[in-house]
Coordinates of C-alpha atoms and ligand atoms in Angstrom, one line a residue:
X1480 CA 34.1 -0.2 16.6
X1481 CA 32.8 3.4 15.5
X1482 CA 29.4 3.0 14.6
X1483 CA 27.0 5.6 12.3
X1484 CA 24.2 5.8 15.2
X1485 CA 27.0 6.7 18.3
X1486 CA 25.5 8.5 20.4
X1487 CA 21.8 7.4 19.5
X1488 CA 19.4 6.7 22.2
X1489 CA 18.4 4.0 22.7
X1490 CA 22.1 2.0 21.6
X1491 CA 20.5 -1.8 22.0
X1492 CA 17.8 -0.5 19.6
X1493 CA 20.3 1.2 16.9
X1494 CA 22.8 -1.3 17.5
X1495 CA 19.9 -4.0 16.2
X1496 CA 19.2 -1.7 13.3
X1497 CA 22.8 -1.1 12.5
X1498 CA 22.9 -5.4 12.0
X1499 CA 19.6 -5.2 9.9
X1500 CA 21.2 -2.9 7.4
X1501 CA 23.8 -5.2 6.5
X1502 CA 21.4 -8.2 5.8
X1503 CA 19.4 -7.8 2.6
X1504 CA 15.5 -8.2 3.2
X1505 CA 13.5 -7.1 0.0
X1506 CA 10.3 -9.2 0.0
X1507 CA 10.6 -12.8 -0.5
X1508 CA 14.0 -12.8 0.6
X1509 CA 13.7 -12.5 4.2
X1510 CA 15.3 -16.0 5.6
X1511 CA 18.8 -14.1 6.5
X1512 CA 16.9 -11.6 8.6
X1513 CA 15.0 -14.3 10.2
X1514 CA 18.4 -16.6 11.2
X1515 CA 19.5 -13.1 12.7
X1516 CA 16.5 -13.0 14.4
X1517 CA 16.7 -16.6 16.1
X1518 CA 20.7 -15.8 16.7
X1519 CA 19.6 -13.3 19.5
X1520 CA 16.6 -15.3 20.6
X1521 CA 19.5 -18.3 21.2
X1522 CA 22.2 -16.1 22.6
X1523 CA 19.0 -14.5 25.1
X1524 CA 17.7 -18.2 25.9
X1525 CA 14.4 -17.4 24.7
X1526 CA 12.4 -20.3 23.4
X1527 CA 11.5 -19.5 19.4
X1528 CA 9.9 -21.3 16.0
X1529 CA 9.5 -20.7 12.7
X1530 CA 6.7 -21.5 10.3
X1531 CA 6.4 -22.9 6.7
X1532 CA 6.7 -19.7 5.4
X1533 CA 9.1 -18.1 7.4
X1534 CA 7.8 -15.9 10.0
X1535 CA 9.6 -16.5 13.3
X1536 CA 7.9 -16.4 16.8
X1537 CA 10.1 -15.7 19.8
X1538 CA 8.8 -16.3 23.3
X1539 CA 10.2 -13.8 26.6
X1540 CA 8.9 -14.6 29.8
X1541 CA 7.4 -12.5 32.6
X1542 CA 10.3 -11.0 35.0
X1543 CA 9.9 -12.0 38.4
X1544 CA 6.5 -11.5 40.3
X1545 CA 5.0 -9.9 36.7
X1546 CA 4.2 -14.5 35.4
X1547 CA 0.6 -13.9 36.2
X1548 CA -0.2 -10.9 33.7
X1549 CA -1.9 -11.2 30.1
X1550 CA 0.2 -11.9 27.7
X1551 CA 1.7 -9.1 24.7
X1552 CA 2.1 -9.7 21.7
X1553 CA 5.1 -7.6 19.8
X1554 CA 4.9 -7.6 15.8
X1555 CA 6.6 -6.6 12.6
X1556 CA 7.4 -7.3 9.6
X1557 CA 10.7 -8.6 8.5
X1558 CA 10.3 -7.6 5.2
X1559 CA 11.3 -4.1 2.9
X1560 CA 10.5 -2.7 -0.1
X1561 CA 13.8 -2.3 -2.8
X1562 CA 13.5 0.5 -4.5
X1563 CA 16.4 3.0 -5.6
X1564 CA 16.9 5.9 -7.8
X1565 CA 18.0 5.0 -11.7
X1566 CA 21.7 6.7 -11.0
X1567 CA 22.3 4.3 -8.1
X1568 CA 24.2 0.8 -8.4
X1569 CA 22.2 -1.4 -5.7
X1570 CA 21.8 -4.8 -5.8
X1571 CA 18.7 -5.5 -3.1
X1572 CA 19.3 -9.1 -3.0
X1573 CA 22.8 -8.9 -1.6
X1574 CA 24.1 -5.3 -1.1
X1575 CA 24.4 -3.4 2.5
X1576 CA 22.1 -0.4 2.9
X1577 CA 24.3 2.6 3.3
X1578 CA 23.0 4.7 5.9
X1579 CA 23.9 8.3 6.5
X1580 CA 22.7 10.5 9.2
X1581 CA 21.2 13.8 7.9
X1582 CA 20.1 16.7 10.9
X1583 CA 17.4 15.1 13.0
X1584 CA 16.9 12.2 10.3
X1585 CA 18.3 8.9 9.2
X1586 CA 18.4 8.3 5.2
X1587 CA 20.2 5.8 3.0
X1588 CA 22.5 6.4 -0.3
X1589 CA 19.7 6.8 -2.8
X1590 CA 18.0 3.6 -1.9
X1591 CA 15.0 2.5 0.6
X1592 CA 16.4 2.3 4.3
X1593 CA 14.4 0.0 5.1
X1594 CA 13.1 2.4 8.7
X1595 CA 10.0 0.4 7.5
X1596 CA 9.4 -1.9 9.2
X1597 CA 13.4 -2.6 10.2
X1598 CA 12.9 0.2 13.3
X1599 CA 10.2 -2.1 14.5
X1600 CA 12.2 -5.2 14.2
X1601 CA 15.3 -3.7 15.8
X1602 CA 12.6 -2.8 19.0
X1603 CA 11.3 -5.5 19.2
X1604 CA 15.4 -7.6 19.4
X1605 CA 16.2 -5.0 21.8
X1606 CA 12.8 -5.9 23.9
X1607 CA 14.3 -9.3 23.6
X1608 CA 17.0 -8.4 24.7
X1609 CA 17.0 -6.4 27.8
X1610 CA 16.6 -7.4 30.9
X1611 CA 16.7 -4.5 32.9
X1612 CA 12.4 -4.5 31.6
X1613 CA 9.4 -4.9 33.3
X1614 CA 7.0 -7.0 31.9
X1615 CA 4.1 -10.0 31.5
X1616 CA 5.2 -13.1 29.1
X1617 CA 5.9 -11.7 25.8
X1618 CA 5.7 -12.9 21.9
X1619 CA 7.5 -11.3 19.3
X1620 CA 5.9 -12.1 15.7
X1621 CA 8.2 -11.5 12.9
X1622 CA 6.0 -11.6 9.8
X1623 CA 7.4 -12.4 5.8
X1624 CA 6.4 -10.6 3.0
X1625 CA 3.6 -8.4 4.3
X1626 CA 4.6 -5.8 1.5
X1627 CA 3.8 -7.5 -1.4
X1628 CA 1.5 -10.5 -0.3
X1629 CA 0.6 -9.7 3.4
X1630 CA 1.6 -13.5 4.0
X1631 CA 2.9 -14.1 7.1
X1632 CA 0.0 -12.6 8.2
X1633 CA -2.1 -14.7 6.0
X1634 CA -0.6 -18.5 6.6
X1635 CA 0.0 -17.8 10.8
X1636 CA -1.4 -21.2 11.9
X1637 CA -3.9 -20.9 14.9
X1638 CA -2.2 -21.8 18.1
X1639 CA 0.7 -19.9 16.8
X1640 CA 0.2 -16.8 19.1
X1641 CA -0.5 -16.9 22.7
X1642 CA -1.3 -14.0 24.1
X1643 CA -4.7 -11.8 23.7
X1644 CA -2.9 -8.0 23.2
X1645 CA -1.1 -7.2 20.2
X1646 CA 1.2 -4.3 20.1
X1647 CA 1.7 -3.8 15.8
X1648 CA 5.4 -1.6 15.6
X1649 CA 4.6 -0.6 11.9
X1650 CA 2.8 2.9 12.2
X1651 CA 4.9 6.1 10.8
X1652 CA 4.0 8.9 13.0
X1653 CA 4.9 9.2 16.9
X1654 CA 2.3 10.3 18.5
X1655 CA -0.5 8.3 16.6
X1656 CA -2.4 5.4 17.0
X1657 CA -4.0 3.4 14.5
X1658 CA -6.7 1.3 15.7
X1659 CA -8.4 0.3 12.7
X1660 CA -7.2 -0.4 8.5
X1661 CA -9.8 -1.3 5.2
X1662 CA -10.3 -4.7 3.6
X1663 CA -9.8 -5.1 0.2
X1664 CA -10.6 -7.0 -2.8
X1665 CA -10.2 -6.8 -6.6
X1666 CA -12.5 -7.6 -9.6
X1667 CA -11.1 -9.3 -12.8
X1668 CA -13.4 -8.2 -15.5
X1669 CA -12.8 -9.8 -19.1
X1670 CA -15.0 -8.5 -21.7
X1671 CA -15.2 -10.7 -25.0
X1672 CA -13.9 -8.3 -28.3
X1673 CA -15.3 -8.9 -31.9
X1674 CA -12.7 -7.4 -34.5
X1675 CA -14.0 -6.3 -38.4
X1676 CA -11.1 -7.5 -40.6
X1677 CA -9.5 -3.6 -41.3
X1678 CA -10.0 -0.6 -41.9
X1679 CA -9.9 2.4 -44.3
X1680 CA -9.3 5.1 -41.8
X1681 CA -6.0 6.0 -40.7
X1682 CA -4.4 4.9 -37.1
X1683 CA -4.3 8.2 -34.5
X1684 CA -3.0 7.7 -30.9
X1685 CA -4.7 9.2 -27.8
X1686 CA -2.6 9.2 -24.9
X1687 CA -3.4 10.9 -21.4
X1688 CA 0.1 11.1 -19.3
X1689 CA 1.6 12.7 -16.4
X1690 CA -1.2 12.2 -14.3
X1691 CA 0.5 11.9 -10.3
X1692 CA -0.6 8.5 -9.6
X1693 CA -0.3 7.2 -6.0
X1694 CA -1.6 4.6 -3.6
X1695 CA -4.8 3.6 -4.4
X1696 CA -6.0 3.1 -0.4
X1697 CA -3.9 6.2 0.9
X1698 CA -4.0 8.6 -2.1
X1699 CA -7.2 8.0 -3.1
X1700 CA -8.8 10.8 -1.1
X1701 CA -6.1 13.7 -2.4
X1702 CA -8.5 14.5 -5.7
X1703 CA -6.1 13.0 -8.2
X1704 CA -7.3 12.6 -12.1
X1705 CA -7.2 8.8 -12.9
X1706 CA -6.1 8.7 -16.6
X1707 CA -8.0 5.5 -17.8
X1708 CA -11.5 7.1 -16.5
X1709 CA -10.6 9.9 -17.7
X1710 CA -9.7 8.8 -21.1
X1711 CA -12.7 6.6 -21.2
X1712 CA -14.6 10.1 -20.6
X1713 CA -13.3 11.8 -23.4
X1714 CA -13.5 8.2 -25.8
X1715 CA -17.7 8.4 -24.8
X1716 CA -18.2 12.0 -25.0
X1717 CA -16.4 11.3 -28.7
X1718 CA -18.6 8.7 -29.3
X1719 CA -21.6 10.8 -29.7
X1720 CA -20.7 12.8 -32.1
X1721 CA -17.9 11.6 -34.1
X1722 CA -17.4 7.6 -36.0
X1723 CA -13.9 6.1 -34.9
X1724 CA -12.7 2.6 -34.7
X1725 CA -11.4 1.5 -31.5
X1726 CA -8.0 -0.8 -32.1
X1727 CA -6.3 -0.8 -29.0
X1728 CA -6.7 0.9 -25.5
X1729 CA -3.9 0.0 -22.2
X1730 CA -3.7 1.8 -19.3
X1731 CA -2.7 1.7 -15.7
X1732 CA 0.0 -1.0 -14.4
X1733 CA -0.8 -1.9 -10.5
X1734 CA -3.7 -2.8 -8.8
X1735 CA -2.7 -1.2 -5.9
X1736 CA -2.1 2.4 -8.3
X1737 CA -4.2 5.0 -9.4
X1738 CA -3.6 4.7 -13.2
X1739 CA -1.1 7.8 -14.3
X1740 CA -0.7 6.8 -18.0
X1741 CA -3.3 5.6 -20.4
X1742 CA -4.3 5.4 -24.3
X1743 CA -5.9 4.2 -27.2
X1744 CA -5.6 3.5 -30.6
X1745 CA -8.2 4.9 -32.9
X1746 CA -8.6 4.4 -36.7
X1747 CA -10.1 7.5 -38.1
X1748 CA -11.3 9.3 -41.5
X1749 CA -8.4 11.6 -42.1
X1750 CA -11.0 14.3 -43.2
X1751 CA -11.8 14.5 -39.4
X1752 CA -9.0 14.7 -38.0
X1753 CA -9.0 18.4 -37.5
X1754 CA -12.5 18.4 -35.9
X1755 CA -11.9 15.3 -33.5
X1756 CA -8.2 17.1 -32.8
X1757 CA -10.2 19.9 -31.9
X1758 CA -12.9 18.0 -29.7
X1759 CA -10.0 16.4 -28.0
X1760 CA -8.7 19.3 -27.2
X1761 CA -11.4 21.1 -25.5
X1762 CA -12.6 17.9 -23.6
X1763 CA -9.2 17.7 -22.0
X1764 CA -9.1 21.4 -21.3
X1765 CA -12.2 20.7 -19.4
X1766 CA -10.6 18.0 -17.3
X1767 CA -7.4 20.0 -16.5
X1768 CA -9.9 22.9 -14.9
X1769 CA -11.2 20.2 -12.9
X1770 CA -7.9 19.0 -11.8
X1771 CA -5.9 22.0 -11.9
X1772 CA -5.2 22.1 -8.1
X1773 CA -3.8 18.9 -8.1
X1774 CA -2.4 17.9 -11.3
X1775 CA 0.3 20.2 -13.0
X1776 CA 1.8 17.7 -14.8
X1777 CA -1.1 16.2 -16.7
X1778 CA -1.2 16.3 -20.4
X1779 CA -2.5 14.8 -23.2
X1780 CA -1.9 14.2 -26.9
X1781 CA -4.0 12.9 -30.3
X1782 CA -1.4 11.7 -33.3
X1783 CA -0.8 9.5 -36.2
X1784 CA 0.3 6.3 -34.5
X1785 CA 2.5 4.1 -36.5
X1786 CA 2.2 1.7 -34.3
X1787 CA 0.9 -1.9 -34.3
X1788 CA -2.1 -2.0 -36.4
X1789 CA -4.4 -4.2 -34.7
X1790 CA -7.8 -4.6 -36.8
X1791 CA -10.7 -2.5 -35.4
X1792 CA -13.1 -3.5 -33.1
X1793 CA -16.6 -4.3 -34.0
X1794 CA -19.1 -1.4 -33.1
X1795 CA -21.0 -3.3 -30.9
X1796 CA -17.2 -4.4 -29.1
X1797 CA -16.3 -0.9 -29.0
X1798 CA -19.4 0.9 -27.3
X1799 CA -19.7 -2.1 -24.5
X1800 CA -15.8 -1.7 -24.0
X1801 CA -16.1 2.4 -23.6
X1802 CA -19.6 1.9 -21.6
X1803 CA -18.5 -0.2 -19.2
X1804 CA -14.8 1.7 -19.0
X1805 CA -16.7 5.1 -18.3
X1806 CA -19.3 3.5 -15.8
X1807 CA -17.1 1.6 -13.5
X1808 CA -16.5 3.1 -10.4
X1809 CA -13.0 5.4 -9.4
X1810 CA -12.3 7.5 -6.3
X1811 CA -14.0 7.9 -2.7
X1812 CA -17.4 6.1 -2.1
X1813 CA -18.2 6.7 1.4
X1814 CA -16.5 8.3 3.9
X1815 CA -16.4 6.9 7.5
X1816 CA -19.3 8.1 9.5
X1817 CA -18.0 8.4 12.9
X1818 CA -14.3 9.0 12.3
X1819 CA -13.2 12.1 10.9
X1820 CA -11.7 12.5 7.3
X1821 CA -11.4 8.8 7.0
X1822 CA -12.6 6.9 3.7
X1823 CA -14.8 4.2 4.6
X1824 CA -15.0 2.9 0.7
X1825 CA -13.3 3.2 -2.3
X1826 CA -12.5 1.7 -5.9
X1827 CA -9.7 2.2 -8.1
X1828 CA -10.6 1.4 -11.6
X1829 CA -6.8 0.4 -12.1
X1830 CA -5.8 -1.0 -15.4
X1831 CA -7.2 -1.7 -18.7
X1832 CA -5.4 -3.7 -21.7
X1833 CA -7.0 -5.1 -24.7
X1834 CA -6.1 -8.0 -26.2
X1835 CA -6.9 -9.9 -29.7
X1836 CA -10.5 -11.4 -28.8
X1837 CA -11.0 -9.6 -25.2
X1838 CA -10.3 -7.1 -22.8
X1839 CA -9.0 -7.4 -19.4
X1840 CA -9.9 -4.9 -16.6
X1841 CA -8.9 -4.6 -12.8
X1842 CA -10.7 -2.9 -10.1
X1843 CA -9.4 -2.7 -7.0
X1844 CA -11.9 -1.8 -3.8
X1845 CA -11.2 -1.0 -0.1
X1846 CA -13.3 -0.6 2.6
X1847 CA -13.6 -0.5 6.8
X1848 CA -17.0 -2.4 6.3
X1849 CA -16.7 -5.9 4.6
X1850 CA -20.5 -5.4 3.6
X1851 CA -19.6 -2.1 2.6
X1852 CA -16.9 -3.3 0.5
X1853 CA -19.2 -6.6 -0.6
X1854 CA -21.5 -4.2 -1.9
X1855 CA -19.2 -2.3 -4.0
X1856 CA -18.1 -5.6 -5.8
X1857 CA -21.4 -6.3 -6.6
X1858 CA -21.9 -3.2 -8.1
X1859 CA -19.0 -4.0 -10.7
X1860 CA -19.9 -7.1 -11.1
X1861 CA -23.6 -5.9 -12.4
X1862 CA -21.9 -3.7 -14.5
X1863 CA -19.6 -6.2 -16.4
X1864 CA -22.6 -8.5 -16.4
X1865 CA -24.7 -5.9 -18.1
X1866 CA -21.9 -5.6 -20.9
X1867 CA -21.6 -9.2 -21.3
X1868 CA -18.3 -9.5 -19.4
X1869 CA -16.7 -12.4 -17.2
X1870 CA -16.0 -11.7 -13.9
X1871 CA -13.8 -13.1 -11.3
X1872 CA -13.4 -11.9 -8.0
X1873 CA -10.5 -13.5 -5.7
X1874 CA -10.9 -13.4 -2.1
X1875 CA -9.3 -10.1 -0.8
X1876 CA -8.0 -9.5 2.9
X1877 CA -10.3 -8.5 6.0
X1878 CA -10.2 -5.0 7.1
X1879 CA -9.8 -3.9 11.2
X1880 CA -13.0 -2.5 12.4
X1881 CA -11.7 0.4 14.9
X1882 CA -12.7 -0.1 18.5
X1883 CA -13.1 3.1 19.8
X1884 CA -14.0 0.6 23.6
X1885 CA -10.5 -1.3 23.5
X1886 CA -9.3 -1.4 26.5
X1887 CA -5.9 -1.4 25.0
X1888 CA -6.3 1.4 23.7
X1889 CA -7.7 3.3 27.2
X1890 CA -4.1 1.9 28.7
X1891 CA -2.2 3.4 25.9
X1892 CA -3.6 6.5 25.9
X1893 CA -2.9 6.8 29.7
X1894 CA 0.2 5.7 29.1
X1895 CA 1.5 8.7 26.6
X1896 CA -0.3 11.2 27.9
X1897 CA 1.8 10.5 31.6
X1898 CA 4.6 10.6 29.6
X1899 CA 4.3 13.1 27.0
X1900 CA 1.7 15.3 28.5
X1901 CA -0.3 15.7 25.2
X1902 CA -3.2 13.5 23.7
X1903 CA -2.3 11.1 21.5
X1904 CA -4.0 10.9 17.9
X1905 CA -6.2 7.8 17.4
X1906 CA -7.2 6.9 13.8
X1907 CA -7.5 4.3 11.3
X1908 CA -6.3 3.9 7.4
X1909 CA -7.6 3.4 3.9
X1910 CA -5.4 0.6 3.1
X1911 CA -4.2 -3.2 4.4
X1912 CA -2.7 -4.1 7.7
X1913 CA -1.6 -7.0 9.3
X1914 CA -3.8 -6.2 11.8
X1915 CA -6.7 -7.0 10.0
X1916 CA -5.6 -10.6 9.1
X1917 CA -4.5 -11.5 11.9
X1918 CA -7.9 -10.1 13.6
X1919 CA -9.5 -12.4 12.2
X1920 CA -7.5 -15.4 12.7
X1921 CA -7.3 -14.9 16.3
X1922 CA -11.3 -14.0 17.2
X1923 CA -10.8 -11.5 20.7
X1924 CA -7.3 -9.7 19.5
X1925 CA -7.0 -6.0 21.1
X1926 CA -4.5 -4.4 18.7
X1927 CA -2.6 -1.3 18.1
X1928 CA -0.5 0.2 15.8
X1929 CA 1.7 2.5 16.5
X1930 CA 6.0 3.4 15.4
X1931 CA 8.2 6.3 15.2
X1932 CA 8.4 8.6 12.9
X1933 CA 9.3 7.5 9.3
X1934 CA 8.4 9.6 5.9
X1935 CA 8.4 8.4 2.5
X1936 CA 8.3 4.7 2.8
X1937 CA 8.5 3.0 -0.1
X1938 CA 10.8 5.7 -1.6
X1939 CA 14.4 6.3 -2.0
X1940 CA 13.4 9.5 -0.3
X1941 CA 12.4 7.2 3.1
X1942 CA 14.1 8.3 6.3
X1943 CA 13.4 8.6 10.0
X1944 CA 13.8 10.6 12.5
X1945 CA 16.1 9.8 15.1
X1946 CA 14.7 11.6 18.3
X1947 CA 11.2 9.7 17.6
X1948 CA 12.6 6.2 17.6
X1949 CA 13.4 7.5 21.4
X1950 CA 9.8 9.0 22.5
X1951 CA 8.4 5.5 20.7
X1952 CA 11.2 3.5 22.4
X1953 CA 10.1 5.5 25.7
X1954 CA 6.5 4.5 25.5
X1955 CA 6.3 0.9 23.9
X1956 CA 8.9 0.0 27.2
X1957 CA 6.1 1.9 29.3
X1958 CA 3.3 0.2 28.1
X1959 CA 5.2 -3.2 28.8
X1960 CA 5.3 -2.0 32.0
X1961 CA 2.1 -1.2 32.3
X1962 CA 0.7 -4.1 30.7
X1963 CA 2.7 -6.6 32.9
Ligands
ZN2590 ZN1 5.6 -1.6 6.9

């Protein structure tokens, strides 16, 4: 049978990937991918379970003379992310990925490949697989839903995992380790709203728009404009010196986003219209000097909005709504003190949207150090408090503290250096793991992260390149080695 990847080193691992293509896996809809899963464990006779959620465990033992070593742990995620481009028919929930081999990369038809974490799975079958390996007793974890809920991770029952080392196969570069992630929780702020029963000024529209956006954990360092502070900026500089009515204000839609769209809905004296037009004008020609390097796109407009009419707020409504809107925190708070160009904290001040008698605003923070990131919380908190706001703050998930002493990491580093002759890079990320959840479950767990090369996850742009998934085949089978 012809096969896209002939040819492609190393053909247990491809031909495991191939399989994974043709068995949809969006979030949430990973129980296929799992039966796959416990179809090689059978046909290996390797012992396996499965939990209330859905994550599967698959048990390998030592090869001869190697019983008495520590035991690895092997994880991923079973899970993808669905996303397409709008001039592409895809259903996620039952259609093959089509794969097509580009140069040096790996790509599907306009949709997510699904490289992430799908490479890692596809290692960790052909690990299961193999028995031409060296190695102690092994575990492979095959987590559900870590995209949108991180909750294998979350509901893994103690006692589920055995061994002390775990070997995390959902990194993006080759070459790099990550040793440590953030935590991170959100605040749900709801501020009471008093309305006056109309108005006599006329209904304008200020909207901020093309703002780029991103990942609130990974993006949040690049310098990008955030339109709801920034609109909130121009609404309190306003404030000062010109009488509107506040009606209506909505922006951002994920917590995990950096807002790209926001605007409100202002009643106005049509007799200022010019002068506020003008003040609008300037403030945002400020902001786009600011942003320039960054944010080409970024725009703004003030215009006769037609609109819902929603009746004004009260005064007293308004300035605690625009107060506590251009006092909450946004963007990098600390950066890590010991490792380079990492952000310890930050907070996204992510989405705002009023409502007849209140307004509801999310704020999501990350950070390496869970006092760090307490801290931060408080801080919002005190600030909705002071304007008279409600606050709720779910739990959010533990960060990875880096442990720059692992001895996991000493043995990896040996390891790729031997066989790559160059220094590894060792670093952590401003955003969630597995890692960190499951650190925390299991008190004592050396972990690294580490993959081959994948770009654009998340995107239909995604794609990976085939000679990395070699070099990481290469070294995790090393490491076994080593390890066992
Ligand atoms: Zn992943």
């Amino acid at each position: 049978m012809s096969s896209t990847f002939d040819g492609f080193k190393p053909p247990l691992l491809w031909k495991h990937f191939e399989h994974i293509l043709t068995i949809p896996h969006c979030s949430g809809n990973e129980k296929a991918l799992g039966d796959y899963i416990i179809s090689v464990a059978e046909n290996s006779n390797l012992e396996w379970e499965k939990d209330k959620v859905g994550s599967v465990i698959v048990r390998k033992k030592a090869t001869a003379g190697h019983e008495h070593a520590e035991g690895v742990i092997l994880q991923g995620h079973l899970d993808m992310v669905g996303e397409k481009n709008s001039d592409v028919v895809h259903d996620f929930a039952k259609d093959e990925i089509q794969a097509e081999v580009k140069g040096e990369w790996v790509q599907a038809k306009g949709t997510t490949l699904g490289a992430d974490n799908g490479i890692g799975v596809a290692a960790s079958l052909a690990v299961m697989e193999d028995s031409t390996l060296t190695h102690g007793p092994l575990e492979f974890l095959f987590t559900v839903d870590e995209e949108t809920g991180l909750t294998g991770a979350t509901k893994i029952e103690p006692g589920f995992l055995k061994g002390k080392k775990l070997l995390n196969l959902d990194s993006e570069e080759e070459g790099e380790f990550t040793i440590g992630c953030a935590g991170g929780a959100d605040s749900e702020i709801t501020l009471a709203l008093k309305r006056n029963a109309g108005s006599s000024g006329e209904l304008f529209q200020l909207k901020l728009f093309g703002f780029r956006g991103g990942h609130s954990g990974i993006d949040i360092n690049q310098g990008r404009g955030n339109a709801v502070q920034l609109l909130a900026r121009m609404l309190w500089n306003a404030m000062k010196e010109f009488s509107f009515e506040l009606a209506r204000m909505e922006g951002g839609n994920k917590r995990n986003a950096i807002a790209r769209e926001a605007w409100a809905d202002l009643y106005i004296d049509p007799s200022q219209e010019q002068n506020l037009s003008s003040f609008f004008q300037e403030a945002f020609e400020k902001i786009n000097l600011e942003y320039k390097a960054v944010e080409k796109e970024a725009n703004f407009s003030f215009e006769k909005s037609d609109g819902n009419k929603e009746e004004p707020l009260t005064p007293e409504s308004q300035e605690a709504l625009i107060n506590l809107l251009f006092t909450l925190p946004h963007g990098v708070l600390a950066m890590h003190p010991e490792m380079e160009g990492l952000v310890e904290t930050s907070s996204n001040l992510a989405i705002i949207r009023t409502h007849q008698d209140h307004a509801e605003i999310i704020c999501s923070s990350r950070s390496s150090e869970a006092s760090a990131l307490k801290s931060t919380r408080a801080t919002i908190a005190t600030l909705g408090k002071q304007a008279g706001a409600e606050i709720n703050q779910p739990e959010g998930y533990p960060g990875w503290m880096p442990n720059l002493q692992s001895p996991l990491l000493k043995t990896l580093k040996e390891v790729y250096q031997k066989i790559s002759q160059k220094e590894p890079e060792v670093g952590a990320i401003h955003a969630g793991l597995e890692c960190g959840i499951i650190g925390e479950k299991f008190p004592g767990m050396d972990m690294i992260s580490f993959g081959p090369t994948i770009e654009h996850p998340h995107s239909p742009e995604e794609r990976v390149h085939v000679g990395s998934v070699d070099k990481f085949w290469i070294f995790l089978t090393a490491v076994l080695a080593e390890l066992g």
